N, CA, C and O of each residue as an XYZ file, in Angstrom:
756
protein
N      63.603     55.585    -17.981
C      63.109     55.174    -19.288
C      61.977     56.081    -19.741
O      61.907     56.421    -20.922
N      61.084     56.484    -18.835
C      59.924     57.283    -19.195
C      60.269     58.665    -19.722
O      59.602     59.151    -20.636
N      61.303     59.322    -19.167
C      61.619     60.674    -19.612
C      62.390     60.683    -20.919
O      62.222     61.595    -21.730
N      63.226     59.689    -21.134
C      63.979     59.648    -22.386
C      63.254     58.860    -23.462
O      63.589     58.957    -24.642
N      62.259     58.081    -23.056
C      61.534     57.236    -23.986
C      60.041     57.293    -23.651
O      59.512     56.378    -23.021
N      59.366     58.361    -24.070
C      57.968     58.532    -23.679
C      57.038     57.433    -24.197
O      55.959     57.239    -23.636
N      57.424     56.716    -25.244
C      56.575     55.642    -25.777
C      56.708     54.356    -24.981
O      55.868     53.465    -25.105
N      57.755     54.244    -24.159
C      57.916     53.079    -23.313
C      58.415     51.839    -24.017
O      58.277     50.741    -23.479
N      58.989     51.971    -25.199
C      59.486     50.788    -25.884
C      60.950     50.567    -25.558
O      61.644     51.478    -25.106
N      61.406     49.363    -25.789
C      62.808     49.059    -25.585
C      63.264     48.139    -26.699
O      62.457     47.477    -27.352
N      64.550     48.110    -26.903
C      65.143     47.267    -27.940
C      66.089     46.300    -27.256
O      66.905     46.692    -26.422
N      65.971     45.040    -27.617
C      66.867     44.018    -27.098
C      67.692     43.493    -28.267
O      67.168     43.270    -29.358
N      68.955     43.304    -28.035
C      69.825     42.731    -29.061
C      70.523     41.523    -28.467
O      70.970     41.551    -27.320
N      70.610     40.467    -29.253
C      71.309     39.262    -28.808
C      72.480     39.024    -29.745
O      72.525     39.571    -30.847
N      73.412     38.218    -29.311
C      74.616     37.976    -30.118
C      74.296     37.468    -31.519
O      74.894     37.926    -32.492
N      73.365     36.531    -31.632
C      73.085     35.947    -32.948
C      71.858     36.567    -33.623
O      71.493     36.172    -34.730
N      71.225     37.533    -32.960
C      70.083     38.200    -33.558
C      68.766     37.487    -33.352
O      67.733     37.974    -33.809
N      68.767     36.353    -32.682
C      67.543     35.598    -32.447
C      67.025     35.844    -31.040
O      67.759     36.273    -30.150
N      65.751     35.564    -30.866
C      65.138     35.650    -29.548
C      65.832     34.644    -28.634
O      66.192     33.546    -29.058
N      66.013     35.034    -27.378
C      66.548     34.114    -26.376
C      65.486     33.902    -25.308
O      64.465     34.590    -25.298
N      65.722     32.962    -24.417
C      64.762     32.711    -23.348
C      64.609     33.941    -22.452
O      63.499     34.252    -22.020
N      65.697     34.635    -22.172
C      65.624     35.843    -21.344
C      64.897     36.970    -22.068
O      64.022     37.619    -21.494
N      65.258     37.202    -23.320
C      64.603     38.296    -24.044
C      63.140     37.959    -24.321
O      62.325     38.869    -24.471
N      62.789     36.678    -24.392
C      61.401     36.297    -24.594
C      60.552     36.695    -23.385
O      59.431     37.179    -23.543
N      61.080     36.494    -22.196
C      60.320     36.898    -21.011
C      60.093     38.401    -21.027
O      58.992     38.862    -20.725
N      61.114     39.169    -21.373
C      60.969     40.624    -21.480
C      59.889     40.979    -22.500
O      59.087     41.885    -22.275
N      59.877     40.262    -23.622
C      58.855     40.495    -24.640
C      57.460     40.230    -24.079
O      56.535     41.002    -24.330
N      57.302     39.139    -23.317
C      55.993     38.792    -22.761
C      55.489     39.891    -21.816
O      54.309     40.242    -21.840
N      56.377     40.423    -20.999
C      56.001     41.516    -20.094
C      55.544     42.719    -20.924
O      54.510     43.320    -20.637
N      56.314     43.061    -21.943
C      55.969     44.182    -22.826
C      54.639     43.926    -23.540
O      53.793     44.817    -23.613
N      54.455     42.727    -24.060
C      53.241     42.375    -24.787
C      52.009     42.536    -23.894
O      51.017     43.143    -24.296
N      52.082     41.987    -22.678
C      50.932     42.053    -21.775
C      50.679     43.481    -21.296
O      49.528     43.881    -21.121
N      51.721     44.232    -21.088
C      51.559     45.637    -20.684
C      50.765     46.387    -21.757
O      49.849     47.145    -21.437
N      51.109     46.180    -23.000
C      50.423     46.869    -24.091
C      49.027     46.295    -24.332
O      48.121     47.024    -24.737
N      48.851     45.032    -24.094
C      47.524     44.415    -24.213
C      46.586     45.037    -23.187
O      45.435     45.349    -23.494
N      47.084     45.215    -21.970
C      46.269     45.849    -20.930
C      45.965     47.296    -21.286
O      44.854     47.774    -21.060
N      46.943     47.990    -21.840
C      46.749     49.395    -22.209
C      45.663     49.537    -23.271
O      44.978     50.559    -23.322
N      45.501     48.529    -24.112
C      44.477     48.565    -25.158
C      43.131     48.067    -24.632
O      42.142     48.042    -25.365
N      43.100     47.670    -23.354
C      41.881     47.193    -22.709
C      41.295     45.978    -23.423
O      40.077     45.848    -23.545
N      42.168     45.091    -23.893
C      41.742     43.866    -24.564
C      41.927     42.657    -23.663
O      42.303     41.587    -24.141
N      41.673     42.804    -22.385
C      42.004     41.727    -21.461
C      40.831     40.813    -21.135
O      41.028     39.807    -20.453
N      39.616     41.120    -21.595
C      38.464     40.295    -21.234
C      38.422     38.981    -21.997
O      38.070     37.949    -21.425
N      38.767     38.999    -23.249
C      38.737     37.789    -24.058
C      40.127     37.174    -24.133
O      41.124     37.895    -24.088
N      40.207     35.861    -24.245
C      41.529     35.241    -24.407
C      42.119     35.608    -25.773
O      41.397     35.906    -26.725
N      43.411     35.578    -25.833
C      44.128     35.861    -27.071
C      45.034     34.678    -27.403
O      45.480     33.950    -26.516
N      45.294     34.502    -28.694
C      46.251     33.490    -29.143
C      47.471     34.229    -29.663
O      47.347     35.152    -30.469
N      48.631     33.833    -29.211
C      49.884     34.425    -29.657
C      50.636     33.368    -30.458
O      51.004     32.324    -29.919
N      50.865     33.635    -31.742
C      51.589     32.702    -32.602
C      53.083     32.873    -32.378
O      53.609     33.985    -32.425
N      53.761     31.748    -32.131
C      55.188     31.778    -31.822
C      55.950     30.770    -32.674
O      55.406     29.749    -33.094
N      57.205     31.077    -32.914
C      58.117     30.153    -33.557
C      58.308     28.970    -32.603
O      58.500     29.166    -31.403
N      58.256     27.766    -33.123
C      58.338     26.581    -32.288
C      59.728     26.223    -31.798
O      59.891     25.192    -31.145
N      60.726     27.025    -32.084
C      62.089     26.725    -31.662
C      62.199     26.874    -30.150
O      62.070     27.981    -29.627
N      62.437     25.772    -29.443
C      62.404     25.750    -27.984
C      63.458     26.646    -27.336
O      63.298     27.022    -26.175
N      64.514     26.995    -28.037
C      65.529     27.866    -27.460
C      65.075     29.320    -27.400
O      65.774     30.163    -26.838
N      63.917     29.621    -27.971
C      63.441     30.998    -28.037
C      62.458     31.351    -26.921
O      62.153     32.530    -26.740
N      61.962     30.389    -26.180
C      60.981     30.674    -25.144
C      61.308     29.880    -23.887
O      62.140     28.974    -23.913
N      60.645     30.228    -22.783
C      60.883     29.500    -21.535
C      59.561     29.284    -20.790
O      58.581     29.988    -21.034
N      59.547     28.327    -19.902
C      58.339     27.916    -19.209
C      57.757     29.043    -18.362
O      56.540     29.220    -18.335
N      58.593     29.801    -17.677
C      58.090     30.893    -16.832
C      57.341     31.920    -17.679
O      56.291     32.416    -17.271
N      57.870     32.235    -18.837
C      57.223     33.207    -19.715
C      55.906     32.656    -20.257
O      54.918     33.385    -20.348
N      55.888     31.379    -20.615
C      54.654     30.767    -21.120
C      53.570     30.754    -20.045
O      52.405     31.033    -20.327
N      53.955     30.430    -18.824
C      52.983     30.448    -17.717
C      52.470     31.866    -17.474
O      51.282     32.072    -17.223
N      53.365     32.825    -17.550
C      52.990     34.228    -17.369
C      51.953     34.637    -18.418
O      50.971     35.305    -18.093
N      52.168     34.238    -19.671
C      51.199     34.541    -20.722
C      49.846     33.896    -20.414
O      48.815     34.567    -20.442
N      49.851     32.597    -20.120
C      48.593     31.869    -19.909
C      47.858     32.361    -18.663
O      46.628     32.407    -18.645
N      48.604     32.726    -17.627
C      47.969     33.278    -16.423
C      47.254     34.587    -16.728
O      46.374     35.011    -15.979
N      47.632     35.220    -17.824
C      47.038     36.497    -18.216
C      46.155     36.381    -19.458
O      45.907     37.376    -20.140
N      45.682     35.168    -19.750
C      44.709     34.978    -20.819
C      45.262     34.984    -22.230
O      44.516     35.184    -23.188
N      46.571     34.765    -22.370
C      47.195     34.682    -23.698
C      47.730     33.266    -23.864
O      48.526     32.787    -23.056
N      47.277     32.605    -24.926
C      47.628     31.200    -25.129
C      48.552     31.051    -26.322
O      48.195     31.417    -27.442
N      49.752     30.509    -26.081
C      50.719     30.370    -27.172
C      50.327     29.255    -28.133
O      49.853     28.195    -27.723
N      50.533     29.515    -29.401
C      50.325     28.535    -30.459
C      51.646     28.443    -31.201
O      52.073     29.407    -31.837
N      52.293     27.294    -31.125
C      53.630     27.154    -31.700
C      53.579     26.657    -33.132
O      52.975     25.627    -33.430
N      54.218     27.400    -34.007
C      54.382     26.971    -35.385
C      55.626     26.092    -35.438
O      56.608     26.381    -34.755
N      55.604     25.035    -36.229
C      56.743     24.111    -36.241
C      58.064     24.820    -36.550
O      58.142     25.668    -37.439
N      59.068     24.458    -35.811
C      60.396     25.020    -36.021
C      60.917     24.660    -37.412
O      60.636     23.578    -37.927
N      61.659     25.556    -38.000
C      62.288     25.382    -39.318
C      61.270     25.254    -40.453
O      61.570     24.669    -41.494
N      60.081     25.794    -40.257
C      59.077     25.786    -41.323
C      58.569     27.189    -41.613
O      57.534     27.356    -42.260
N      59.283     28.188    -41.144
C      58.756     29.549    -41.230
C      58.486     30.010    -42.656
O      57.611     30.849    -42.872
N      59.210     29.487    -43.621
C      59.025     29.938    -45.002
C      57.616     29.642    -45.495
O      57.090     30.382    -46.326
N      56.991     28.572    -44.998
C      55.635     28.292    -45.468
C      54.567     28.336    -44.377
O      53.383     28.406    -44.706
N      54.930     28.298    -43.097
C      53.896     28.281    -42.066
C      53.679     29.612    -41.377
O      52.587     29.864    -40.870
N      54.679     30.466    -41.344
C      54.564     31.672    -40.553
C      54.077     32.847    -41.399
O      54.706     33.218    -42.391
N      52.952     33.423    -40.991
C      52.354     34.500    -41.775
C      53.313     35.645    -42.096
O      53.356     36.109    -43.236
N      54.072     36.103    -41.120
C      54.961     37.236    -41.374
C      56.021     36.906    -42.421
O      56.362     37.746    -43.254
N      56.538     35.684    -42.374
C      57.560     35.283    -43.348
C      56.973     35.064    -44.738
O      57.708     35.087    -45.726
N      55.668     34.853    -44.829
C      55.009     34.639    -46.112
C      54.507     35.925    -46.747
O      53.877     35.877    -47.803
N      54.758     37.029    -46.156
C      54.264     38.287    -46.704
C      55.279     39.402    -46.556
O      56.156     39.569    -47.403
N      55.160     40.172    -45.471
C      56.011     41.360    -45.318
C      57.505     41.060    -45.324
O      58.274     41.815    -45.919
N      57.937     39.974    -44.675
C      59.376     39.692    -44.636
C      59.945     39.399    -46.021
O      61.051     39.830    -46.349
N      59.177     38.660    -46.838
C      59.645     38.358    -48.199
C      59.809     39.648    -48.991
O      60.828     39.864    -49.648
N      58.786     40.505    -48.919
C      58.840     41.764    -49.670
C      59.966     42.656    -49.151
O      60.715     43.227    -49.945
N      60.097     42.784    -47.830
C      61.138     43.661    -47.297
C      62.528     43.141    -47.674
O      63.418     43.930    -47.992
N      62.717     41.824    -47.641
C      63.995     41.228    -48.050
C      64.327     41.625    -49.487
O      65.465     41.981    -49.790
N      63.336     41.562    -50.363
C      63.534     41.950    -51.762
C      63.863     43.440    -51.858
O      64.714     43.833    -52.657
N      63.210     44.259    -51.066
C      63.481     45.702    -51.073
C      64.912     45.999    -50.603
O      65.569     46.891    -51.139
N      65.388     45.256    -49.609
C      66.771     45.427    -49.141
C      67.747     45.034    -50.257
O      68.710     45.753    -50.524
N      67.498     43.900    -50.903
C      68.361     43.475    -52.012
C      68.409     44.540    -53.106
O      69.484     44.881    -53.600
N      67.250     45.060    -53.480
C      67.183     46.077    -54.529
C      67.918     47.351    -54.122
O      68.610     47.956    -54.941
N      67.771     47.762    -52.863
C      68.445     48.972    -52.383
C      69.953     48.792    -52.403
O      70.682     49.706    -52.787
N      70.428     47.622    -51.993
C      71.878     47.366    -52.015
C      72.404     47.443    -53.442
O      73.438     48.065    -53.688
N      71.707     46.822    -54.375
C      72.140     46.857    -55.778
C      72.209     48.287    -56.286
O      73.193     48.685    -56.910
N      71.155     49.064    -56.017
C      71.136     50.458    -56.494
C      72.261     51.271    -55.877
O      72.936     52.025    -56.578
N      72.472     51.129    -54.575
C      73.455     51.953    -53.882
C      74.887     51.520    -54.184
O      75.787     52.358    -54.223
N      75.108     50.231    -54.396
C      76.466     49.781    -54.735
C      76.906     50.318    -56.090
O      78.087     50.590    -56.305
N      75.950     50.470    -57.002
C      76.281     51.021    -58.320
C      76.738     52.471    -58.236
O      77.361     52.974    -59.171
N      76.438     53.152    -57.127
C      76.865     54.545    -56.964
C      78.287     54.630    -56.421
O      78.832     55.724    -56.274
N      78.884     53.490    -56.126
C      80.243     53.468    -55.594
C      80.298     53.563    -54.082
O      81.370     53.769    -53.513
N      79.168     53.418    -53.430
C      79.126     53.499    -51.973
C      79.951     52.381    -51.345
O      80.091     51.302    -51.921
N      80.487     52.642    -50.181
C      81.323     51.672    -49.465
C      80.513     50.951    -48.391
O      79.508     51.470    -47.904
N      80.958     49.755    -48.029
C      80.302     48.969    -46.988
C      80.660     49.515    -45.610
O      81.626     49.075    -44.986
N      79.871     50.478    -45.147
C      80.066     51.083    -43.829
C      78.734     51.048    -43.085
O      77.703     50.698    -43.659
N      78.764     51.408    -41.820
C      77.528     51.487    -41.048
C      76.585     52.493    -41.696
O      75.386     52.243    -41.811
N      77.121     53.611    -42.112
C      76.311     54.636    -42.775
C      75.662     54.091    -44.047
O      74.503     54.390    -44.336
N      76.414     53.292    -44.805
C      75.887     52.691    -46.026
C      74.688     51.797    -45.701
O      73.647     51.886    -46.352
N      74.840     50.939    -44.692
C      73.749     50.019    -44.363
C      72.546     50.743    -43.753
O      71.409     50.315    -43.948
N      72.783     51.832    -43.020
C      71.658     52.648    -42.551
C      70.904     53.246    -43.735
O      69.675     53.309    -43.733
N      71.648     53.681    -44.739
C      71.029     54.219    -45.951
C      70.257     53.126    -46.687
O      69.158     53.367    -47.188
N      70.835     51.918    -46.752
C      70.154     50.792    -47.386
C      68.814     50.540    -46.704
O      67.789     50.404    -47.373
N      68.821     50.477    -45.380
C      67.579     50.209    -44.657
C      66.545     51.313    -44.870
O      65.356     51.030    -45.015
N      66.994     52.565    -44.888
C      66.063     53.671    -45.126
C      65.435     53.557    -46.509
O      64.218     53.677    -46.652
N      66.264     53.325    -47.533
C      65.765     53.185    -48.908
C      64.838     51.965    -49.027
O      63.795     52.031    -49.678
N      65.224     50.867    -48.400
C      64.413     49.643    -48.466
C      63.054     49.866    -47.808
O      62.031     49.435    -48.337
N      63.039     50.535    -46.662
C      61.774     50.775    -45.968
C      60.840     51.653    -46.807
O      59.649     51.366    -46.925
N      61.388     52.717    -47.385
C      60.567     53.599    -48.222
C      60.041     52.848    -49.446
O      58.893     53.037    -49.848
N      60.873     52.005    -50.029
C      60.464     51.186    -51.172
C      59.367     50.203    -50.756
O      58.382     50.025    -51.473
N      59.541     49.568    -49.597
C      58.554     48.628    -49.077
C      57.193     49.309    -48.910
O      56.171     48.792    -49.362
N      57.192     50.466    -48.261
C      55.941     51.202    -48.026
C      55.279     51.566    -49.356
O      54.062     51.447    -49.504
N      56.088     52.012    -50.320
C      55.532     52.385    -51.624
C      54.924     51.173    -52.332
O      53.817     51.263    -52.863
N      55.629     50.046    -52.345
C      55.107     48.841    -53.001
C      53.824     48.345    -52.332
O      52.872     47.956    -53.009
N      53.809     48.364    -50.999
C      52.615     47.926    -50.276
C      51.432     48.842    -50.592
O      50.323     48.372    -50.845
N      51.680     50.157    -50.573
C      50.624     51.128    -50.843
C      50.062     50.955    -52.251
O      48.847     50.903    -52.438
N      50.954     50.864    -53.243
C      50.508     50.724    -54.634
C      49.715     49.436    -54.848
O      48.684     49.443    -55.521
N      50.194     48.337    -54.276
C      49.499     47.066    -54.440
C      48.127     47.099    -53.762
O      47.155     46.564    -54.294
N      48.053     47.725    -52.594
C      46.779     47.815    -51.891
C      45.783     48.663    -52.683
O      44.611     48.304    -52.798
N      46.249     49.783    -53.225
C      45.366     50.648    -54.015
C      44.921     49.976    -55.313
O      43.757     50.086    -55.698
N      45.831     49.284    -55.987
C      45.523     48.673    -57.284
C      44.783     47.343    -57.185
O      43.914     47.056    -58.009
N      45.116     46.534    -56.189
C      44.555     45.184    -56.113
C      43.603     44.977    -54.925
O      42.908     43.964    -54.851
N      43.579     45.938    -54.007
C      42.740     45.787    -52.826
C      43.353     44.918    -51.745
O      42.743     44.702    -50.698
N      44.549     44.419    -51.990
C      45.271     43.593    -51.018
C      46.769     43.751    -51.277
O      47.174     44.244    -52.330
N      47.575     43.337    -50.326
C      49.034     43.380    -50.505
C      49.669     42.323    -49.609
O      48.959     41.542    -48.975
N      50.980     42.291    -49.553
C      51.680     41.272    -48.748
C      51.270     41.319    -47.285
O      51.129     40.281    -46.639
N      51.082     42.512    -46.772
C      50.761     42.651    -45.358
C      49.322     42.256    -45.053
O      49.030     41.811    -43.943
N      48.424     42.410    -46.010
C      47.023     42.077    -45.745
C      46.656     40.652    -46.112
O      45.664     40.138    -45.595
N      47.416     39.979    -46.991
C      46.987     38.647    -47.423
C      47.799     37.489    -46.857
O      47.548     36.340    -47.223
N      48.755     37.748    -45.987
C      49.603     36.656    -45.517
C      48.878     35.690    -44.604
O      49.285     34.532    -44.506
N      47.804     36.123    -43.923
C      47.028     35.191    -43.099
C      46.336     34.162    -43.986
O      46.304     32.972    -43.675
N      45.786     34.643    -45.091
C      45.110     33.755    -46.028
C      46.104     32.798    -46.686
O      45.826     31.610    -46.845
N      47.250     33.324    -47.060
C      48.260     32.524    -47.759
C      48.732     31.328    -46.935
O      49.057     30.276    -47.484
N      48.766     31.499    -45.613
C      49.220     30.412    -44.736
C      48.076     29.606    -44.136
O      48.316     28.657    -43.391
N      46.827     29.974    -44.452
C      45.675     29.210    -44.010
C      45.162     29.525    -42.620
O      44.303     28.809    -42.105
N      45.675     30.590    -41.994
C      45.219     30.937    -40.652
C      43.850     31.604    -40.646
O      42.992     31.276    -39.828
N      43.654     32.549    -41.574
C      42.376     33.244    -41.633
C      42.102     33.697    -43.045
O      42.933     34.396    -43.626
N      40.968     33.329    -43.629
C      40.057     32.350    -43.047
C      40.723     30.973    -42.983
O      41.617     30.668    -43.773
N      40.279     30.153    -42.040
C      40.908     28.848    -41.854
C      40.857     28.042    -43.148
O      39.813     27.930    -43.790
N      42.004     27.488    -43.511
C      42.114     26.688    -44.729
C      43.154     25.599    -44.483
O      44.338     25.909    -44.348
N      42.746     24.342    -44.423
C      43.710     23.272    -44.169
C      44.637     22.983    -45.356
O      45.595     22.225    -45.211
N      44.370     23.570    -46.517
C      45.211     23.369    -47.704
C      45.634     24.711    -48.302
O      45.308     24.994    -49.454
N      46.343     25.529    -47.555
C      46.677     26.864    -48.052
C      47.735     26.840    -49.158
O      48.448     25.856    -49.354
N      47.803     27.951    -49.858
C      48.732     28.104    -50.984
C      50.180     27.805    -50.598
O      50.868     27.074    -51.310
N      50.644     28.354    -49.493
C      52.058     28.172    -49.134
C      52.386     26.712    -48.830
O      53.455     26.233    -49.208
N      51.492     26.001    -48.160
C      51.718     24.590    -47.854
C      51.667     23.749    -49.120
O      52.491     22.853    -49.299
N      50.718     24.023    -49.992
C      50.579     23.248    -51.218
C      51.832     23.353    -52.077
O      52.278     22.370    -52.669
N      52.394     24.558    -52.137
C      53.619     24.743    -52.920
C      54.753     23.885    -52.359
O      55.441     23.191    -53.108
N      54.941     23.935    -51.067
C      56.029     23.168    -50.441
C      55.791     21.673    -50.596
O      56.709     20.936    -50.957
N      54.581     21.219    -50.331
C      54.288     19.788    -50.424
C      54.477     19.277    -51.849
O      54.957     18.160    -52.042
N      54.107     20.074    -52.846
C      54.301     19.626    -54.229
C      55.785     19.558    -54.568
O      56.208     18.675    -55.314
N      56.567     20.465    -54.036
C      58.012     20.447    -54.262
C      58.641     19.236    -53.598
O      59.469     18.552    -54.199
N      58.246     18.968    -52.349
C      58.808     17.818    -51.640
C      58.416     16.519    -52.327
O      59.217     15.586    -52.395
N      57.188     16.450    -52.837
C      56.743     15.252    -53.542
C      57.595     14.968    -54.765
O      57.963     13.819    -55.011
N      57.916     16.007    -55.538
C      58.753     15.833    -56.730
C      60.151     15.373    -56.340
O      60.728     14.497    -56.983
N      60.685     15.968    -55.288
C      62.016     15.583    -54.825
C      62.015     14.125    -54.381
O      62.938     13.376    -54.703
N      60.993     13.724    -53.651
C      60.896     12.326    -53.203
C      60.803     11.368    -54.385
O      61.422     10.305    -54.369
N      60.031     11.737    -55.417
C      59.910     10.892    -56.607
C      61.264     10.734    -57.296
O      61.629      9.630    -57.702
N      62.003     11.821    -57.427
C      63.317     11.765    -58.070
C      64.284     10.910    -57.259
O      65.065     10.144    -57.823
N      64.232     11.043    -55.937
C      65.118     10.240    -55.088
C      64.765      8.754    -55.200
O      65.655      7.906    -55.242
N      63.470      8.441    -55.247
C      63.026      7.051    -55.356
C      63.478      6.453    -56.686
O      63.960      5.321    -56.718
N      63.330      7.198    -57.786
C      63.773      6.720    -59.105
C      65.272      6.475    -59.102
O      65.748      5.490    -59.667
N      66.013      7.368    -58.465
C      67.464      7.227    -58.392
C      67.847      5.966    -57.625
O      68.754      5.242    -58.035
N      67.158      5.698    -56.511
C      67.432      4.500    -55.706
C      67.073      3.234    -56.475
O      67.814      2.252    -56.434
N      65.933      3.250    -57.180
C      65.503      2.090    -57.953
C      66.482      1.771    -59.084
O      66.636      0.612    -59.469
N      67.131      2.787    -59.603
C      68.096      2.602    -60.672
C      69.442      2.134    -60.123
O      70.390      1.929    -60.880
N      69.520      1.965    -58.805
C      70.763      1.498    -58.193
C      71.747      2.602    -57.898
O      72.880      2.335    -57.499
N      71.332      3.833    -58.088
C      72.194      4.978    -57.802
C      71.901      5.445    -56.381
O      70.827      5.982    -56.110
N      72.843      5.245    -55.489
C      72.627      5.632    -54.100
C      73.014      7.088    -53.827
O      72.842      7.583    -52.713
N      73.529      7.759    -54.834
C      73.894      9.169    -54.670
C      72.855     10.030    -55.368
O      72.414      9.727    -56.477
N      72.484     11.078    -54.715
C      71.495     11.987    -55.293
C      71.893     13.397    -54.933
O      72.082     13.716    -53.760
N      72.019     14.238    -55.931
C      72.383     15.631    -55.686
C      71.136     16.488    -55.680
O      70.271     16.373    -56.549
N      71.066     17.342    -54.689
C      69.935     18.271    -54.584
C      70.362     19.615    -55.116
O      69.569     20.555    -55.126
């Protein structure tokens, strides 16, 4: 690995594209190796993780904690409003991929591996440009403000992303209650 991969990184792929218990342990080993390389081992660290139990395992969690890294689980199936990465860079990159596909399909390109590699290249360059322009013009961008948006830093128990979701759920609940009171047991979402 060292001679063909001087940076020491590796890529894991799973059938469904999600983290598995086995690949999570590999990630923990990689994470701690790089943490040690940065000489950040004196103070404890918090590692934010998706709360989906199929993505992690007890041995890996113990390995992290034995090495001064404490997992903090974000509730499963709430990533759209609780997870910082999903509230910033992932949203923007998703939009950049959509835009790249639209632009490239108009050129008559075919759905091939080469086409999708081109889509990803165009999307990444677009993402970097949008982030750079927003940072220069506004002093912040998706990558720099997602901690604030989700209430992690600075700490905010009523962050923007949660307030949006809670207000939406409240309206839906009100509509469902009105429908039930009117004797209509069917409600379309």
